[in-house]
Amino acid sequence: LIRPSVWPATRGFGTPGAFDLKLRTVRLVPPRPGARGMKFFNTLTGTQTLLYRLSGGRLAGKWKGRNPILLLEHVGAKSGRHRTTPIVYTEHEGDLILVASRGGTEHRPGWFHNLRANPQTTAQVGRRKISVTARLASDDKRERLWPMLVAANPDYGAYEEFTDRKFPVVVLTPADPSA
């Protein structure tokens, strides 16, 4: 999100009292669970999920116009509630690779905890629904995948600057390899 800021001019077009318009980047991160903004964030996520489903991923199917998004179905580890979360993914050797970055915050996303408790799930990629099994990538596999993931989505590299946490990499393996 870009928010304009007005700063007094110090040189250039500078008549005293003139102002230059500068832009500064504001980082968007998910709110903490229970925070006031969480209801708004959930509404945005629900709207994105609806648009994705109605359009088969043509609308709301890319992050920043470059990274593909899938819809991950998961069951709450504590609540047992069925949930759907839009998540950026990268395909690699027939698997769908997810990064549990949660926008570079200190906490892991809820879907990560839910998949650890219930790894058999479904992912929707475009109009296709795929039965998958989720597993945490080993440290070796994560280290091999990480450069590819950052090249595919440079945001992951930027997120590393925001936290000391090492982002888990989740591998979704289709139950039917031809899917």
Tab-separated table of N, CA, C and O in Angstrom, residues 24-143:
chain	number	residue	atom	x	y	z
A	24	ARG	N	5.656	6.946	0.506
A	24	ARG	CA	6.381	5.987	1.325
A	24	ARG	C	5.568	4.707	1.374
A	24	ARG	O	4.346	4.726	1.329
A	25	THR	N	6.270	3.610	1.478
A	25	THR	CA	5.623	2.309	1.469
A	25	THR	C	5.175	1.961	2.877
A	25	THR	O	5.911	2.143	3.831
A	26	VAL	N	3.970	1.465	2.980
A	26	VAL	CA	3.436	1.001	4.249
A	26	VAL	C	3.214	-0.500	4.108
A	26	VAL	O	2.599	-0.958	3.155
A	27	ARG	N	3.740	-1.252	5.041
A	27	ARG	CA	3.658	-2.707	4.984
A	27	ARG	C	2.289	-3.177	5.470
A	27	ARG	O	1.832	-2.787	6.533
A	28	LEU	N	1.628	-4.014	4.666
A	28	LEU	CA	0.361	-4.614	5.067
A	28	LEU	C	0.639	-5.985	5.662
A	28	LEU	O	1.236	-6.828	5.015
A	29	VAL	N	0.242	-6.178	6.887
A	29	VAL	CA	0.393	-7.493	7.520
A	29	VAL	C	-0.946	-7.888	8.113
A	29	VAL	O	-1.747	-7.039	8.470
A	30	PRO	N	-1.184	-9.179	8.225
A	30	PRO	CA	-2.435	-9.614	8.843
A	30	PRO	C	-2.470	-9.170	10.298
A	30	PRO	O	-1.447	-9.169	10.980
A	31	PRO	N	-3.631	-8.780	10.788
A	31	PRO	CA	-3.730	-8.412	12.205
A	31	PRO	C	-3.596	-9.641	13.103
A	31	PRO	O	-3.768	-10.773	12.651
A	32	ARG	N	-3.272	-9.391	14.360
A	32	ARG	CA	-3.190	-10.486	15.325
A	32	ARG	C	-4.587	-11.059	15.551
A	32	ARG	O	-5.570	-10.328	15.525
A	33	PRO	N	-4.678	-12.368	15.797
A	33	PRO	CA	-5.989	-12.944	16.103
A	33	PRO	C	-6.633	-12.212	17.272
A	33	PRO	O	-5.967	-11.903	18.257
A	34	GLY	N	-7.901	-11.886	17.122
A	34	GLY	CA	-8.625	-11.176	18.167
A	34	GLY	C	-8.514	-9.665	18.063
A	34	GLY	O	-9.233	-8.949	18.753
A	35	ALA	N	-7.632	-9.151	17.208
A	35	ALA	CA	-7.489	-7.705	17.047
A	35	ALA	C	-8.688	-7.156	16.282
A	35	ALA	O	-9.375	-7.882	15.565
A	36	ARG	N	-8.934	-5.846	16.431
A	36	ARG	CA	-10.072	-5.217	15.759
A	36	ARG	C	-10.043	-5.427	14.253
A	36	ARG	O	-11.064	-5.631	13.625
A	37	GLY	N	-8.869	-5.343	13.663
A	37	GLY	CA	-8.745	-5.445	12.217
A	37	GLY	C	-8.964	-6.847	11.674
A	37	GLY	O	-9.087	-7.035	10.466
A	38	MET	N	-9.019	-7.841	12.552
A	38	MET	CA	-9.155	-9.218	12.085
A	38	MET	C	-10.477	-9.446	11.361
A	38	MET	O	-10.512	-10.160	10.364
A	39	LYS	N	-11.539	-8.832	11.830
A	39	LYS	CA	-12.845	-8.995	11.175
A	39	LYS	C	-12.787	-8.434	9.751
A	39	LYS	O	-13.257	-9.065	8.807
A	40	PHE	N	-12.170	-7.284	9.586
A	40	PHE	CA	-12.013	-6.685	8.262
A	40	PHE	C	-11.126	-7.571	7.376
A	40	PHE	O	-11.441	-7.821	6.219
A	41	PHE	N	-10.030	-8.052	7.936
A	41	PHE	CA	-9.116	-8.924	7.196
A	41	PHE	C	-9.841	-10.197	6.742
A	41	PHE	O	-9.701	-10.630	5.608
A	42	ASN	N	-10.645	-10.780	7.623
A	42	ASN	CA	-11.409	-11.985	7.278
A	42	ASN	C	-12.429	-11.700	6.183
A	42	ASN	O	-12.675	-12.541	5.318
A	43	THR	N	-13.025	-10.502	6.204
A	43	THR	CA	-13.976	-10.112	5.163
A	43	THR	C	-13.268	-10.021	3.815
A	43	THR	O	-13.773	-10.498	2.797
A	44	LEU	N	-12.074	-9.423	3.794
A	44	LEU	CA	-11.300	-9.336	2.551
A	44	LEU	C	-10.944	-10.728	2.030
A	44	LEU	O	-11.052	-11.004	0.833
A	45	THR	N	-10.510	-11.594	2.931
A	45	THR	CA	-10.147	-12.956	2.546
A	45	THR	C	-11.370	-13.698	2.002
A	45	THR	O	-11.280	-14.405	1.000
A	46	GLY	N	-12.518	-13.526	2.648
A	46	GLY	CA	-13.755	-14.161	2.183
A	46	GLY	C	-14.168	-13.665	0.805
A	46	GLY	O	-14.611	-14.449	-0.043
A	47	THR	N	-13.992	-12.360	0.571
A	47	THR	CA	-14.315	-11.787	-0.734
A	47	THR	C	-13.380	-12.343	-1.806
A	47	THR	O	-13.815	-12.710	-2.898
A	48	GLN	N	-12.093	-12.431	-1.483
A	48	GLN	CA	-11.136	-12.989	-2.433
A	48	GLN	C	-11.479	-14.441	-2.758
A	48	GLN	O	-11.443	-14.852	-3.917
A	49	THR	N	-11.836	-15.217	-1.741
A	49	THR	CA	-12.197	-16.624	-1.937
A	49	THR	C	-13.426	-16.739	-2.840
A	49	THR	O	-13.454	-17.563	-3.759
A	50	LEU	N	-14.422	-15.906	-2.604
A	50	LEU	CA	-15.647	-15.928	-3.418
A	50	LEU	C	-15.335	-15.581	-4.877
A	50	LEU	O	-15.783	-16.287	-5.793
A	51	LEU	N	-14.566	-14.514	-5.097
A	51	LEU	CA	-14.201	-14.131	-6.462
A	51	LEU	C	-13.419	-15.244	-7.155
A	51	LEU	O	-13.635	-15.533	-8.331
A	52	TYR	N	-12.501	-15.853	-6.429
A	52	TYR	CA	-11.689	-16.943	-6.984
A	52	TYR	C	-12.587	-18.101	-7.414
A	52	TYR	O	-12.462	-18.609	-8.524
A	53	ARG	N	-13.484	-18.500	-6.521
A	53	ARG	CA	-14.367	-19.637	-6.835
A	53	ARG	C	-15.282	-19.346	-8.013
A	53	ARG	O	-15.470	-20.189	-8.892
A	54	LEU	N	-15.883	-18.152	-8.032
A	54	LEU	CA	-16.814	-17.802	-9.107
A	54	LEU	C	-16.124	-17.717	-10.460
A	54	LEU	O	-16.721	-18.045	-11.485
A	55	SER	N	-14.869	-17.289	-10.465
A	55	SER	CA	-14.165	-17.085	-11.727
A	55	SER	C	-13.196	-18.216	-12.065
A	55	SER	O	-12.508	-18.154	-13.087
A	56	GLY	N	-13.114	-19.228	-11.217
A	56	GLY	CA	-12.154	-20.304	-11.453
A	56	GLY	C	-10.718	-19.830	-11.355
A	56	GLY	O	-9.837	-20.349	-12.026
A	57	GLY	N	-10.489	-18.811	-10.536
A	57	GLY	CA	-9.140	-18.303	-10.330
A	57	GLY	C	-8.723	-17.192	-11.272
A	57	GLY	O	-7.633	-16.641	-11.130
A	58	ARG	N	-9.570	-16.840	-12.248
A	58	ARG	CA	-9.212	-15.735	-13.145
A	58	ARG	C	-9.206	-14.414	-12.399
A	58	ARG	O	-8.377	-13.554	-12.672
A	59	LEU	N	-10.141	-14.247	-11.464
A	59	LEU	CA	-10.148	-13.070	-10.586
A	59	LEU	C	-9.603	-13.505	-9.235
A	59	LEU	O	-9.930	-14.582	-8.745
A	60	ALA	N	-8.781	-12.677	-8.640
A	60	ALA	CA	-8.206	-12.939	-7.317
A	60	ALA	C	-7.315	-14.171	-7.305
A	60	ALA	O	-7.100	-14.774	-6.264
A	61	GLY	N	-6.775	-14.546	-8.461
A	61	GLY	CA	-5.946	-15.736	-8.560
A	61	GLY	C	-4.459	-15.465	-8.653
A	61	GLY	O	-3.671	-16.375	-8.857
A	62	LYS	N	-4.064	-14.198	-8.494
A	62	LYS	CA	-2.644	-13.834	-8.534
A	62	LYS	C	-2.356	-12.841	-7.408
A	62	LYS	O	-3.172	-11.994	-7.095
A	63	TRP	N	-1.176	-12.966	-6.826
A	63	TRP	CA	-0.698	-12.013	-5.825
A	63	TRP	C	0.208	-11.031	-6.544
A	63	TRP	O	1.177	-11.439	-7.186
A	64	LYS	N	-0.123	-9.747	-6.488
A	64	LYS	CA	0.631	-8.682	-7.146
A	64	LYS	C	0.769	-8.933	-8.647
A	64	LYS	O	1.753	-8.547	-9.263
A	65	GLY	N	-0.197	-9.645	-9.212
A	65	GLY	CA	-0.208	-9.892	-10.637
A	65	GLY	C	0.821	-10.888	-11.133
A	65	GLY	O	0.941	-11.119	-12.325
A	66	ARG	N	1.580	-11.516	-10.234
A	66	ARG	CA	2.642	-12.416	-10.704
A	66	ARG	C	2.611	-13.794	-10.073
A	66	ARG	O	2.954	-14.759	-10.711
A	67	ASN	N	2.256	-13.914	-8.815
A	67	ASN	CA	2.331	-15.196	-8.123
A	67	ASN	C	0.965	-15.862	-8.054
A	67	ASN	O	0.000	-15.249	-7.598
A	68	PRO	N	0.870	-17.132	-8.488
A	68	PRO	CA	-0.427	-17.812	-8.471
A	68	PRO	C	-0.900	-18.100	-7.043
A	68	PRO	O	-0.095	-18.276	-6.130
A	69	ILE	N	-2.208	-18.122	-6.903
A	69	ILE	CA	-2.853	-18.384	-5.612
A	69	ILE	C	-3.706	-19.632	-5.749
A	69	ILE	O	-4.330	-19.855	-6.787
A	70	LEU	N	-3.727	-20.446	-4.709
A	70	LEU	CA	-4.647	-21.574	-4.633
A	70	LEU	C	-5.558	-21.353	-3.426
A	70	LEU	O	-5.272	-20.528	-2.564
A	71	LEU	N	-6.650	-22.082	-3.403
A	71	LEU	CA	-7.538	-22.069	-2.242
A	71	LEU	C	-7.271	-23.346	-1.461
A	71	LEU	O	-7.443	-24.443	-1.989
A	72	LEU	N	-6.840	-23.201	-0.231
A	72	LEU	CA	-6.534	-24.340	0.622
A	72	LEU	C	-7.694	-24.596	1.570
A	72	LEU	O	-8.088	-23.713	2.333
A	73	GLU	N	-8.253	-25.794	1.482
A	73	GLU	CA	-9.287	-26.221	2.427
A	73	GLU	C	-8.558	-26.837	3.619
A	73	GLU	O	-7.618	-27.599	3.430
A	74	HIS	N	-8.964	-26.497	4.821
A	74	HIS	CA	-8.354	-27.104	6.007
A	74	HIS	C	-9.357	-27.118	7.139
A	74	HIS	O	-10.353	-26.404	7.122
A	75	VAL	N	-9.114	-27.990	8.102
A	75	VAL	CA	-10.017	-28.161	9.245
A	75	VAL	C	-9.309	-27.635	10.481
A	75	VAL	O	-8.148	-27.977	10.734
A	76	GLY	N	-10.007	-26.805	11.242
A	76	GLY	CA	-9.429	-26.234	12.452
A	76	GLY	C	-8.944	-27.312	13.410
A	76	GLY	O	-9.687	-28.245	13.717
A	77	ALA	N	-7.698	-27.185	13.870
A	77	ALA	CA	-7.100	-28.184	14.759
A	77	ALA	C	-7.867	-28.279	16.079
A	77	ALA	O	-8.041	-29.371	16.620
A	78	LYS	N	-8.348	-27.161	16.593
A	78	LYS	CA	-9.094	-27.158	17.864
A	78	LYS	C	-10.601	-27.144	17.627
A	78	LYS	O	-11.335	-27.859	18.275
A	79	SER	N	-11.036	-26.293	16.688
A	79	SER	CA	-12.473	-26.081	16.511
A	79	SER	C	-13.138	-27.157	15.664
A	79	SER	O	-14.340	-27.380	15.789
A	80	GLY	N	-12.390	-27.769	14.744
A	80	GLY	CA	-12.983	-28.727	13.818
A	80	GLY	C	-13.756	-28.062	12.689
A	80	GLY	O	-14.359	-28.741	11.867
A	81	ARG	N	-13.727	-26.722	12.642
A	81	ARG	CA	-14.447	-25.985	11.598
A	81	ARG	C	-13.701	-26.083	10.270
A	81	ARG	O	-12.480	-26.033	10.226
A	82	HIS	N	-14.462	-26.204	9.176
A	82	HIS	CA	-13.878	-26.210	7.839
A	82	HIS	C	-13.583	-24.774	7.432
A	82	HIS	O	-14.418	-23.897	7.604
A	83	ARG	N	-12.366	-24.563	6.914
A	83	ARG	CA	-11.924	-23.226	6.539
A	83	ARG	C	-11.327	-23.264	5.134
A	83	ARG	O	-10.863	-24.301	4.681
A	84	THR	N	-11.317	-22.104	4.489
A	84	THR	CA	-10.685	-21.956	3.184
A	84	THR	C	-9.797	-20.722	3.242
A	84	THR	O	-10.230	-19.660	3.684
A	85	THR	N	-8.557	-20.882	2.787
A	85	THR	CA	-7.595	-19.783	2.814
A	85	THR	C	-6.930	-19.654	1.453
A	85	THR	O	-6.391	-20.632	0.942
A	86	PRO	N	-6.945	-18.441	0.868
A	86	PRO	CA	-6.181	-18.225	-0.359
A	86	PRO	C	-4.697	-18.083	-0.003
A	86	PRO	O	-4.344	-17.333	0.910
A	87	ILE	N	-3.835	-18.815	-0.706
A	87	ILE	CA	-2.407	-18.819	-0.395
A	87	ILE	C	-1.594	-18.827	-1.688
A	87	ILE	O	-1.917	-19.565	-2.622
A	88	VAL	N	-0.522	-18.051	-1.705
A	88	VAL	CA	0.429	-18.083	-2.818
A	88	VAL	C	1.125	-19.441	-2.810
A	88	VAL	O	1.464	-19.960	-1.751
A	89	TYR	N	1.332	-20.005	-3.994
A	89	TYR	CA	2.015	-21.298	-4.080
A	89	TYR	C	2.993	-21.291	-5.247
A	89	TYR	O	2.936	-20.433	-6.128
A	90	THR	N	3.892	-22.257	-5.221
A	90	THR	CA	4.829	-22.486	-6.317
A	90	THR	C	4.771	-23.968	-6.644
A	90	THR	O	4.758	-24.794	-5.741
A	91	GLU	N	4.704	-24.304	-7.929
A	91	GLU	CA	4.725	-25.716	-8.334
A	91	GLU	C	6.163	-26.172	-8.481
A	91	GLU	O	7.008	-25.432	-8.994
A	92	HIS	N	6.430	-27.382	-7.999
A	92	HIS	CA	7.773	-27.947	-8.125
A	92	HIS	C	7.672	-29.466	-8.167
A	92	HIS	O	7.183	-30.082	-7.210
A	93	GLU	N	8.101	-30.047	-9.276
A	93	GLU	CA	8.126	-31.501	-9.452
A	93	GLU	C	6.792	-32.161	-9.107
A	93	GLU	O	6.739	-33.183	-8.419
A	94	GLY	N	5.694	-31.541	-9.544
A	94	GLY	CA	4.368	-32.105	-9.331
A	94	GLY	C	3.734	-31.775	-7.989
A	94	GLY	O	2.566	-32.071	-7.765
A	95	ASP	N	4.507	-31.165	-7.078
A	95	ASP	CA	3.981	-30.774	-5.768
A	95	ASP	C	3.634	-29.287	-5.762
A	95	ASP	O	4.132	-28.512	-6.579
A	96	LEU	N	2.775	-28.907	-4.834
A	96	LEU	CA	2.442	-27.509	-4.608
A	96	LEU	C	3.175	-27.089	-3.335
A	96	LEU	O	3.014	-27.724	-2.290
A	97	ILE	N	3.976	-26.036	-3.420
A	97	ILE	CA	4.815	-25.617	-2.308
A	97	ILE	C	4.241	-24.338	-1.709
A	97	ILE	O	4.000	-23.360	-2.424
A	98	LEU	N	4.043	-24.338	-0.391
A	98	LEU	CA	3.529	-23.188	0.344
A	98	LEU	C	4.574	-22.725	1.350
A	98	LEU	O	5.323	-23.542	1.891
A	99	VAL	N	4.582	-21.428	1.632
A	99	VAL	CA	5.472	-20.879	2.652
A	99	VAL	C	4.602	-20.286	3.748
A	99	VAL	O	3.753	-19.437	3.490
A	100	ALA	N	4.820	-20.726	4.981
A	100	ALA	CA	4.029	-20.243	6.123
A	100	ALA	C	4.657	-18.963	6.671
A	100	ALA	O	5.159	-18.926	7.786
A	101	SER	N	4.601	-17.893	5.865
A	101	SER	CA	5.271	-16.643	6.244
A	101	SER	C	4.372	-15.707	7.052
A	101	SER	O	4.867	-14.912	7.832
A	102	ARG	N	3.083	-15.764	6.824
A	102	ARG	CA	2.100	-14.859	7.427
A	102	ARG	C	2.541	-13.401	7.317
A	102	ARG	O	2.513	-12.629	8.266
A	103	GLY	N	3.011	-13.059	6.124
A	103	GLY	CA	3.386	-11.668	5.856
A	103	GLY	C	4.603	-11.196	6.633
A	103	GLY	O	4.805	-10.006	6.801
A	104	GLY	N	5.410	-12.117	7.106
A	104	GLY	CA	6.620	-11.746	7.839
A	104	GLY	C	6.393	-11.442	9.305
A	104	GLY	O	7.273	-10.902	9.969
A	105	THR	N	5.231	-11.813	9.839
A	105	THR	CA	4.969	-11.566	11.258
A	105	THR	C	5.649	-12.641	12.113
A	105	THR	O	6.165	-13.618	11.610
A	106	GLU	N	5.620	-12.427	13.418
A	106	GLU	CA	6.265	-13.342	14.357
A	106	GLU	C	5.526	-14.675	14.510
A	106	GLU	O	6.086	-15.616	15.035
A	107	HIS	N	4.276	-14.726	14.086
A	107	HIS	CA	3.460	-15.913	14.317
A	107	HIS	C	3.224	-16.694	13.029
A	107	HIS	O	3.114	-16.116	11.958
A	108	ARG	N	3.124	-17.992	13.174
A	108	ARG	CA	2.783	-18.835	12.025
A	108	ARG	C	1.303	-18.690	11.717
A	108	ARG	O	0.497	-18.456	12.617
A	109	PRO	N	0.924	-18.872	10.451
A	109	PRO	CA	-0.497	-18.754	10.106
A	109	PRO	C	-1.308	-19.926	10.659
A	109	PRO	O	-0.784	-21.029	10.848
A	110	GLY	N	-2.592	-19.682	10.884
A	110	GLY	CA	-3.474	-20.720	11.418
A	110	GLY	C	-3.540	-21.943	10.528
A	110	GLY	O	-3.596	-23.072	11.019
A	111	TRP	N	-3.517	-21.745	9.201
A	111	TRP	CA	-3.610	-22.896	8.296
A	111	TRP	C	-2.450	-23.857	8.503
A	111	TRP	O	-2.609	-25.052	8.327
A	112	PHE	N	-1.286	-23.345	8.900
A	112	PHE	CA	-0.121	-24.205	9.119
A	112	PHE	C	-0.391	-25.174	10.276
A	112	PHE	O	-0.159	-26.379	10.163
A	113	HIS	N	-0.906	-24.634	11.376
A	113	HIS	CA	-1.231	-25.482	12.534
A	113	HIS	C	-2.327	-26.491	12.181
A	113	HIS	O	-2.275	-27.646	12.594
A	114	ASN	N	-3.308	-26.039	11.405
A	114	ASN	CA	-4.401	-26.927	11.010
A	114	ASN	C	-3.919	-28.075	10.124
A	114	ASN	O	-4.365	-29.216	10.280
A	115	LEU	N	-3.002	-27.786	9.210
A	115	LEU	CA	-2.472	-28.851	8.345
A	115	LEU	C	-1.616	-29.846	9.117
A	115	LEU	O	-1.587	-31.026	8.785
A	116	ARG	N	-0.935	-29.387	10.152
A	116	ARG	CA	-0.138	-30.319	10.956
A	116	ARG	C	-1.057	-31.298	11.676
A	116	ARG	O	-0.731	-32.471	11.826
A	117	ALA	N	-2.234	-30.824	12.099
A	117	ALA	CA	-3.185	-31.688	12.794
A	117	ALA	C	-3.987	-32.562	11.824
A	117	ALA	O	-4.342	-33.690	12.150
A	118	ASN	N	-4.274	-32.034	10.633
A	118	ASN	CA	-5.095	-32.726	9.634
A	118	ASN	C	-4.454	-32.581	8.258
A	118	ASN	O	-4.861	-31.725	7.469
A	119	PRO	N	-3.457	-33.405	7.938
A	119	PRO	CA	-2.706	-33.210	6.691
A	119	PRO	C	-3.433	-33.629	5.410
A	119	PRO	O	-3.036	-33.200	4.333
A	120	GLN	N	-4.477	-34.446	5.505
A	120	GLN	CA	-5.243	-34.840	4.307
A	120	GLN	C	-6.235	-33.725	4.017
A	120	GLN	O	-7.102	-33.435	4.840
A	121	THR	N	-6.128	-33.099	2.840
A	121	THR	CA	-6.990	-31.961	2.552
A	121	THR	C	-7.193	-31.794	1.049
A	121	THR	O	-6.836	-32.664	0.271
A	122	THR	N	-7.753	-30.656	0.672
A	122	THR	CA	-8.030	-30.346	-0.725
A	122	THR	C	-7.496	-28.964	-1.045
A	122	THR	O	-7.595	-28.052	-0.232
A	123	ALA	N	-6.943	-28.826	-2.240
A	123	ALA	CA	-6.512	-27.524	-2.745
A	123	ALA	C	-7.232	-27.279	-4.061
A	123	ALA	O	-7.378	-28.193	-4.872
A	124	GLN	N	-7.684	-26.055	-4.259
A	124	GLN	CA	-8.298	-25.690	-5.531
A	124	GLN	C	-7.311	-24.814	-6.284
A	124	GLN	O	-6.896	-23.758	-5.803
A	125	VAL	N	-6.927	-25.275	-7.473
A	125	VAL	CA	-6.025	-24.533	-8.351
A	125	VAL	C	-6.815	-24.220	-9.611
A	125	VAL	O	-7.140	-25.127	-10.386
A	126	GLY	N	-7.163	-22.957	-9.786
A	126	GLY	CA	-8.065	-22.598	-10.885
A	126	GLY	C	-9.411	-23.262	-10.637
A	126	GLY	O	-9.990	-23.139	-9.569
A	127	ARG	N	-9.892	-24.026	-11.600
A	127	ARG	CA	-11.170	-24.736	-11.418
A	127	ARG	C	-10.976	-26.151	-10.890
A	127	ARG	O	-11.933	-26.819	-10.535
A	128	ARG	N	-9.716	-26.640	-10.853
A	128	ARG	CA	-9.448	-28.016	-10.412
A	128	ARG	C	-9.383	-28.112	-8.897
A	128	ARG	O	-8.709	-27.325	-8.242
A	129	LYS	N	-10.067	-29.112	-8.355
A	129	LYS	CA	-9.942	-29.437	-6.928
A	129	LYS	C	-9.086	-30.677	-6.831
A	129	LYS	O	-9.356	-31.678	-7.492
A	130	ILE	N	-8.057	-30.612	-6.008
A	130	ILE	CA	-7.065	-31.677	-5.921
A	130	ILE	C	-6.979	-32.174	-4.482
A	130	ILE	O	-6.790	-31.375	-3.561
A	131	SER	N	-7.108	-33.471	-4.281
A	131	SER	CA	-6.871	-34.056	-2.955
A	131	SER	C	-5.359	-34.110	-2.743
A	131	SER	O	-4.627	-34.599	-3.607
A	132	VAL	N	-4.914	-33.598	-1.612
A	132	VAL	CA	-3.477	-33.519	-1.332
A	132	VAL	C	-3.179	-33.981	0.091
A	132	VAL	O	-4.066	-34.007	0.948
A	133	THR	N	-1.916	-34.324	0.292
A	133	THR	CA	-1.404	-34.604	1.630
A	133	THR	C	-0.320	-33.581	1.919
A	133	THR	O	0.593	-33.382	1.105
A	134	ALA	N	-0.440	-32.905	3.058
A	134	ALA	CA	0.522	-31.872	3.439
A	134	ALA	C	1.606	-32.467	4.323
A	134	ALA	O	1.327	-33.297	5.182
A	135	ARG	N	2.841	-32.020	4.090
A	135	ARG	CA	3.938	-32.406	4.969
A	135	ARG	C	4.914	-31.245	5.050
A	135	ARG	O	5.071	-30.470	4.097
A	136	LEU	N	5.566	-31.151	6.173
A	136	LEU	CA	6.579	-30.124	6.387
A	136	LEU	C	7.844	-30.551	5.658
A	136	LEU	O	8.288	-31.701	5.791
A	137	ALA	N	8.431	-29.656	4.884
A	137	ALA	CA	9.678	-29.973	4.183
A	137	ALA	C	10.794	-30.145	5.209
A	137	ALA	O	10.873	-29.397	6.183
A	138	SER	N	11.642	-31.148	4.991
A	138	SER	CA	12.799	-31.337	5.875
A	138	SER	C	13.713	-30.118	5.747
A	138	SER	O	13.601	-29.329	4.799
A	139	ASP	N	14.613	-29.952	6.700
A	139	ASP	CA	15.533	-28.821	6.652
A	139	ASP	C	16.340	-28.816	5.355
A	139	ASP	O	16.536	-27.764	4.746
A	140	ASP	N	16.804	-30.000	4.929
A	140	ASP	CA	17.577	-30.088	3.684
A	140	ASP	C	16.736	-29.676	2.480
A	140	ASP	O	17.181	-28.911	1.624
A	141	LYS	N	15.513	-30.186	2.415
A	141	LYS	CA	14.643	-29.855	1.282
A	141	LYS	C	14.292	-28.375	1.301
A	141	LYS	O	14.274	-27.716	0.263
A	142	ARG	N	14.037	-27.832	2.488
A	142	ARG	CA	13.732	-26.406	2.599
A	142	ARG	C	14.899	-25.580	2.061
A	142	ARG	O	14.705	-24.619	1.314
A	143	GLU	N	16.115	-25.927	2.444
A	143	GLU	CA	17.292	-25.182	1.982
A	143	GLU	C	17.456	-25.273	0.465
A	143	GLU	O	17.878	-24.314	-0.165
